[in-house]
Coordinates of C-alpha atoms (C1' of nucleotides) in Angstrom, one line a residue:
Chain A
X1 CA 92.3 93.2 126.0
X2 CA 91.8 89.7 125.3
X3 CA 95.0 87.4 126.1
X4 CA 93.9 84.0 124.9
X5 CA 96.0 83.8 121.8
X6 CA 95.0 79.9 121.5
X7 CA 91.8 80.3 119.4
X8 CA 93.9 81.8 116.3
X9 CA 96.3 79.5 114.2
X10 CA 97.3 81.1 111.7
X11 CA 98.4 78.2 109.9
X12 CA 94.5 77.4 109.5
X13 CA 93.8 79.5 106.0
X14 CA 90.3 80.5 107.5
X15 CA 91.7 82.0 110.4
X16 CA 91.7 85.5 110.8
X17 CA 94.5 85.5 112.3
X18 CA 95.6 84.0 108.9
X19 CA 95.4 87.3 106.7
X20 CA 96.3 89.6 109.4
X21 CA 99.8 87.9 109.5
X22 CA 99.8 88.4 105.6
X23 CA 99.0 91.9 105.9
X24 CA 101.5 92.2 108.2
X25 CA 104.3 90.5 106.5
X26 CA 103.3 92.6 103.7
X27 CA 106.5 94.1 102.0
X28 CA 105.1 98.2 102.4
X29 CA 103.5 97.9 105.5
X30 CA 107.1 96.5 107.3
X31 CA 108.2 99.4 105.6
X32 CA 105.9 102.2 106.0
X33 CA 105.1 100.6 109.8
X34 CA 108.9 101.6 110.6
X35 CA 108.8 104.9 108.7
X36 CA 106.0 106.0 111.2
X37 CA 107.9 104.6 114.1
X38 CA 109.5 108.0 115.3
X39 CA 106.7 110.0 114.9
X40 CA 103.5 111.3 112.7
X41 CA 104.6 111.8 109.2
X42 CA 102.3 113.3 106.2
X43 CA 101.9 111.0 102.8
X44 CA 104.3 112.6 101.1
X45 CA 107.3 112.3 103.8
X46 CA 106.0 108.5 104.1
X47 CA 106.7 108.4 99.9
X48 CA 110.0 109.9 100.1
X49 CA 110.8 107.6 102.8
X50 CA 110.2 104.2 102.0
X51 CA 112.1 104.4 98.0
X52 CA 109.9 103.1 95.5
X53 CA 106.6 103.1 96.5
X54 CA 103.7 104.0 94.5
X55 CA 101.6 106.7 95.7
X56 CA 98.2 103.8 95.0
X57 CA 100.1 101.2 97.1
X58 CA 100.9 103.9 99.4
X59 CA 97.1 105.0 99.8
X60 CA 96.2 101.4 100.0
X61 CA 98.2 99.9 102.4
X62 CA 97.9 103.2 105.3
X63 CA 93.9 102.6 104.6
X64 CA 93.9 98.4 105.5
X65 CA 96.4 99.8 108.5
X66 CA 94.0 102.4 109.0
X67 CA 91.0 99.8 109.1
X68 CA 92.9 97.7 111.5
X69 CA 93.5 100.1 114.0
X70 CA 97.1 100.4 113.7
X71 CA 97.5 103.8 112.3
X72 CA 95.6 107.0 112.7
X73 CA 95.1 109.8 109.7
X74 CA 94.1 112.9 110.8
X75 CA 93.1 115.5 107.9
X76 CA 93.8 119.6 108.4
X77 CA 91.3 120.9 105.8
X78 CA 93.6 123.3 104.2
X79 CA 94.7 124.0 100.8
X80 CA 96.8 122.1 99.5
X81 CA 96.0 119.5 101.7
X82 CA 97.7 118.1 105.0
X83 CA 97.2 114.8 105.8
X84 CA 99.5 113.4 108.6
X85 CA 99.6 109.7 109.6
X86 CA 100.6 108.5 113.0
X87 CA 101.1 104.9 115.0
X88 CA 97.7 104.1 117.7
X89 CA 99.0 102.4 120.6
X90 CA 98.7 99.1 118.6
X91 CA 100.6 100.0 115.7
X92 CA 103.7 101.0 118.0
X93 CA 103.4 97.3 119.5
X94 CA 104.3 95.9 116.3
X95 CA 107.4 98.7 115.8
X96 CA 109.8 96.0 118.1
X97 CA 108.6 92.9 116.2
X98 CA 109.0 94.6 112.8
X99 CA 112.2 96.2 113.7
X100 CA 113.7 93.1 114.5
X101 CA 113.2 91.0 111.6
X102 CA 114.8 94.5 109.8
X103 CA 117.6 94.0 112.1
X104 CA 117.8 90.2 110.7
X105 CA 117.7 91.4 107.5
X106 CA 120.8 93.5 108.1
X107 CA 122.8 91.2 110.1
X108 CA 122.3 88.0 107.8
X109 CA 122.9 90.1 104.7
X110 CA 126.3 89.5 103.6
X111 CA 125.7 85.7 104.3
X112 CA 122.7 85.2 102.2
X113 CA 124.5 87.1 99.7
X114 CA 127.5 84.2 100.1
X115 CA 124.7 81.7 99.8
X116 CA 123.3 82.7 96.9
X117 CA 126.0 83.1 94.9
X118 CA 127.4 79.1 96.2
X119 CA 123.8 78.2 95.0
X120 CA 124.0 79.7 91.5
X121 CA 127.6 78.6 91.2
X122 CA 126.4 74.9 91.7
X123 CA 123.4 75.3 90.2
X124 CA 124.6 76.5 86.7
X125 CA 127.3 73.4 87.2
X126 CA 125.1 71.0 87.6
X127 CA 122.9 72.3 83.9
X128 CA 126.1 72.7 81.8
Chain B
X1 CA 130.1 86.9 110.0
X2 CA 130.1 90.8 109.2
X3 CA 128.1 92.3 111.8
X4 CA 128.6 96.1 110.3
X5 CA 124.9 96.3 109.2
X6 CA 124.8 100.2 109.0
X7 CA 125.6 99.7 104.5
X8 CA 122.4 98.0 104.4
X9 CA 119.1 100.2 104.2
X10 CA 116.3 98.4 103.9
X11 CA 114.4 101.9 102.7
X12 CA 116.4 101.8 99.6
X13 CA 114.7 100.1 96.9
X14 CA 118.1 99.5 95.3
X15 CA 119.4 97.7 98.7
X16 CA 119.4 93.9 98.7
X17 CA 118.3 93.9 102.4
X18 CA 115.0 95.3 100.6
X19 CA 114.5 92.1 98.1
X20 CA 115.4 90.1 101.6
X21 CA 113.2 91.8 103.6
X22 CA 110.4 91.3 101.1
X23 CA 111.3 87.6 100.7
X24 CA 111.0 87.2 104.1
X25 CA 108.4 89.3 104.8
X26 CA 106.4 87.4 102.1
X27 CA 103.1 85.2 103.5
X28 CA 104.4 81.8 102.7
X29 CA 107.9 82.1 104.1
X30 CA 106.5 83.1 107.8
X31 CA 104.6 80.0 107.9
X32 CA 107.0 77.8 106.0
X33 CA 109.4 78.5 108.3
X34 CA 107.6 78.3 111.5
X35 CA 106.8 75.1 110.0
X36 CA 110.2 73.9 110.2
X37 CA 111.1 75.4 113.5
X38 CA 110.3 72.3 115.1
X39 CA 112.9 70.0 113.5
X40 CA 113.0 68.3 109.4
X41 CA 110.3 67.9 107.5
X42 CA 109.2 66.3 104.4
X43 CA 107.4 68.2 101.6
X44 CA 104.1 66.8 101.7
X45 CA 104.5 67.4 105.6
X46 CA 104.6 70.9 105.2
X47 CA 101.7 71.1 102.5
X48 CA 99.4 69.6 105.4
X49 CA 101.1 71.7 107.8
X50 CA 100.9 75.5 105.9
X51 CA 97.0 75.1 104.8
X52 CA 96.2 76.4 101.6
X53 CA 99.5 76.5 100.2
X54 CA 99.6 74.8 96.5
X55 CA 102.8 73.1 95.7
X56 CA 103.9 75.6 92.9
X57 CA 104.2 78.3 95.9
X58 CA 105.9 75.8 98.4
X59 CA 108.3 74.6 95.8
X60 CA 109.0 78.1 94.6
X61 CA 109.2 79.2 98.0
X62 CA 111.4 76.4 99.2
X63 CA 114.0 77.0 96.3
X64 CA 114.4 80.4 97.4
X65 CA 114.9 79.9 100.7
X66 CA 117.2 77.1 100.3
X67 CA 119.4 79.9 97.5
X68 CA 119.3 82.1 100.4
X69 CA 121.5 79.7 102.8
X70 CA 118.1 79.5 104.9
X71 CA 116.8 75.7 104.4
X72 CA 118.7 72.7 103.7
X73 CA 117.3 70.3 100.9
X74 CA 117.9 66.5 101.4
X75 CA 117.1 64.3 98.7
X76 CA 116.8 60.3 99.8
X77 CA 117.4 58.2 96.3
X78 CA 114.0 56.0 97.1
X79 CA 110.5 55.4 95.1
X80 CA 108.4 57.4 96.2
X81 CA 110.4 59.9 96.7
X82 CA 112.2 61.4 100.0
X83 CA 113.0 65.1 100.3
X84 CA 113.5 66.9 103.9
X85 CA 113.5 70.3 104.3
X86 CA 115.6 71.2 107.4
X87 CA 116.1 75.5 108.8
X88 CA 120.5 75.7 108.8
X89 CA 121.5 78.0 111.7
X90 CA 120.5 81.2 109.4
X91 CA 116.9 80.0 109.3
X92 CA 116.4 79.0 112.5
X93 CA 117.8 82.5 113.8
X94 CA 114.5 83.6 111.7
X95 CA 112.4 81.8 114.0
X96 CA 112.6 84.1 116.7
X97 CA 111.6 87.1 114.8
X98 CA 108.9 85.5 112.7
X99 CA 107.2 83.9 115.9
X100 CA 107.2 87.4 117.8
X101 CA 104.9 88.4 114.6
X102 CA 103.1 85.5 114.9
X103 CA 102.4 86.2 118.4
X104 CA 101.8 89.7 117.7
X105 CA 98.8 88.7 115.4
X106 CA 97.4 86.5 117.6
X107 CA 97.7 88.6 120.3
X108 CA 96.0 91.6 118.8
X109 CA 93.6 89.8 116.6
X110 CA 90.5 90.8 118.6
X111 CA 91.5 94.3 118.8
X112 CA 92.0 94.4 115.1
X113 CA 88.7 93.0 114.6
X114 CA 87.1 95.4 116.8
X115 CA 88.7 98.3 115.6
X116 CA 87.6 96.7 111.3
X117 CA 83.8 96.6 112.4
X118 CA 84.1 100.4 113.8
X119 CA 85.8 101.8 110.5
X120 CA 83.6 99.7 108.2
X121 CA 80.7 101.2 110.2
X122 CA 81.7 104.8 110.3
X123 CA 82.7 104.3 105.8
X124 CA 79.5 103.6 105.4
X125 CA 77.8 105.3 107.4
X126 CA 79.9 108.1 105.5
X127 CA 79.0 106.8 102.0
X128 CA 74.5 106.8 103.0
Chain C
dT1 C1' 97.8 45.3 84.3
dG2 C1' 96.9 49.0 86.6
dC3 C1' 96.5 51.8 90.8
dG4 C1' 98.8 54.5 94.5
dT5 C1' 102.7 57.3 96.4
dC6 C1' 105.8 61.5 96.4
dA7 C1' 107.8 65.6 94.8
dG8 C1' 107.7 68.0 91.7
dT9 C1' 106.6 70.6 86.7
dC10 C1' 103.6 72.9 83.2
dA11 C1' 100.0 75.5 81.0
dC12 C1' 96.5 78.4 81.8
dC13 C1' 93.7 81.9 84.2
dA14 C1' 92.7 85.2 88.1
dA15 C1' 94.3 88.5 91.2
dT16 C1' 97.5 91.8 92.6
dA17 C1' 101.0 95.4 92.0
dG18 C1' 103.2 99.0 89.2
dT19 C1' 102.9 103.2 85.9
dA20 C1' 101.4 107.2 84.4
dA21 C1' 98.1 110.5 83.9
dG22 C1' 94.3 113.2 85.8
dT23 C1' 91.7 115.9 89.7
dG24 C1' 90.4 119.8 92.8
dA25 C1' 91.2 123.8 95.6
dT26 C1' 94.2 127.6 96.1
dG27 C1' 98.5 130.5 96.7
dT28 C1' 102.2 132.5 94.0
dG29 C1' 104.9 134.8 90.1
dA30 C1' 104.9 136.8 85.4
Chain D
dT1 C1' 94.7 137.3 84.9
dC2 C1' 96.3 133.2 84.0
dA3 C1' 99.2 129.5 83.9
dC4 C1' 101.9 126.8 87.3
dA5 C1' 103.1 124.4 91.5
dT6 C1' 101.5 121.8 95.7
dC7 C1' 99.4 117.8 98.0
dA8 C1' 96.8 113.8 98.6
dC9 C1' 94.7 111.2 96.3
dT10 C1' 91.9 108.3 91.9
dT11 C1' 91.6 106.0 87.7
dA12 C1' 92.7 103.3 83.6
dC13 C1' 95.8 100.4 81.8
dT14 C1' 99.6 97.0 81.9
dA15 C1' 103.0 93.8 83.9
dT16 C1' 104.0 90.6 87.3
dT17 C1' 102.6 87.1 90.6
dG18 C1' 99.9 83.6 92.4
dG19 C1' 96.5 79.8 92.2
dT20 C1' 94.4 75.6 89.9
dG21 C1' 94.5 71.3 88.1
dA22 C1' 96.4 68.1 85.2
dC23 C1' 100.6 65.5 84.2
dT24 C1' 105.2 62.9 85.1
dG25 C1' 108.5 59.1 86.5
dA26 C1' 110.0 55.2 89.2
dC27 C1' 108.6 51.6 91.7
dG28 C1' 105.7 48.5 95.2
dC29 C1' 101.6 46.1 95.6
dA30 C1' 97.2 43.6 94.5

DNA sequence: TGCGTCAGTCACCAATAGTAAGTGATGTGA
DNA sequence: TCACATCACTTACTATTGGTGACTGACGCA
């Protein structure tokens, strides 16, 4: 496993590095990353899960995370199907990053919420 | 600050820490921010900084983070004009959790390329 | 007089995401 | 026996977002 991390800048928009970090801070896949966290789940537990998610975006995102290594589907030919989807060693690496910046989300809730309505408040003042 | 975070649930599409999460899971706001984790900077500073960015996104993206109590806007009355764009305490307590990912993606780029060139290969070996 | 600078905005088009309906194989109940 | 439900998807269509490139305003400078 390579350990050189100084050939990628993802601040370079040809870096590879570059898109993996947008599929990564992709809205779903922070989601459906942490829904897999504790354990295989099939697509249907993964819908119910993460609230709001289409069953195409769904599909989509699990196959680029399947692509990438990070998440392993497994099919059980049987009717009606069973597909289960589960975290490779990589995908469980990014759990701790991912669950963190939920964590932040969390925490800095009630304060964004604060900010937002000082910004509208002086916003709206400043057009009337 | 409340640090009760158990009402927020990120899972919940009807949860604000969802529209945060998004917002700060989103592609420009990871490298805006890291751009500005190393002190103030002017706009056009950060469009040379965050490659491929157009201004409509870094404007758009600025406003929001500055609504959400992230980024501080300072305006200097001059021609040409002066705006800084500075993290406030919130934003910088980002940084930390955005650099992890961006570590993360550097640090597992090769295996993710690796593991792209074997599922391309197997798909269409499938599809012949 | 006219060009360059900076931090935008605006109008337009392309790409991406969401919605809703359809599919195929099969077990179950009426 | 025959329609219905289940599951994991596709597909076609629409709505929302994002990208592109031109334009603005105020002033210094040649």
């Amino acid at each position: 496993m390579s350990l050189d991390t100084s050939q990628w800048n993802p601040y370079d928009r040809n870096c590879p590095s570059r898109r993996l970090l947008d599929r990564i801070g992709d809205r779903w896949t922070v989601l459906i990353i942490g829904a897999l966290s504790d354990g295989p789940h099939r697509f249907k537990t993964i819908t119910e899960r993460v609230d709001g998610i289409s069953q195409k975006m769904l599909t989509q995102t699990l196959r680029g995370l399947e692509r990438d290594g990070l998440v392993k589907r497994t099919v059980y030919p049987v009717v009606p199907p069973r597909v289960e989807y589960e975290l490779t060693a990589a995908g469980r690496s990014l759990c701790k990053p991912l669950a963190a910046l939920e964590e932040w989300a969390k925490e800095h809730m009630s304060g964004v919420l604060a900010a937002r309505e000082t910004y509208d408040a002086t916003t709206v003042g400043a057009d009337a």
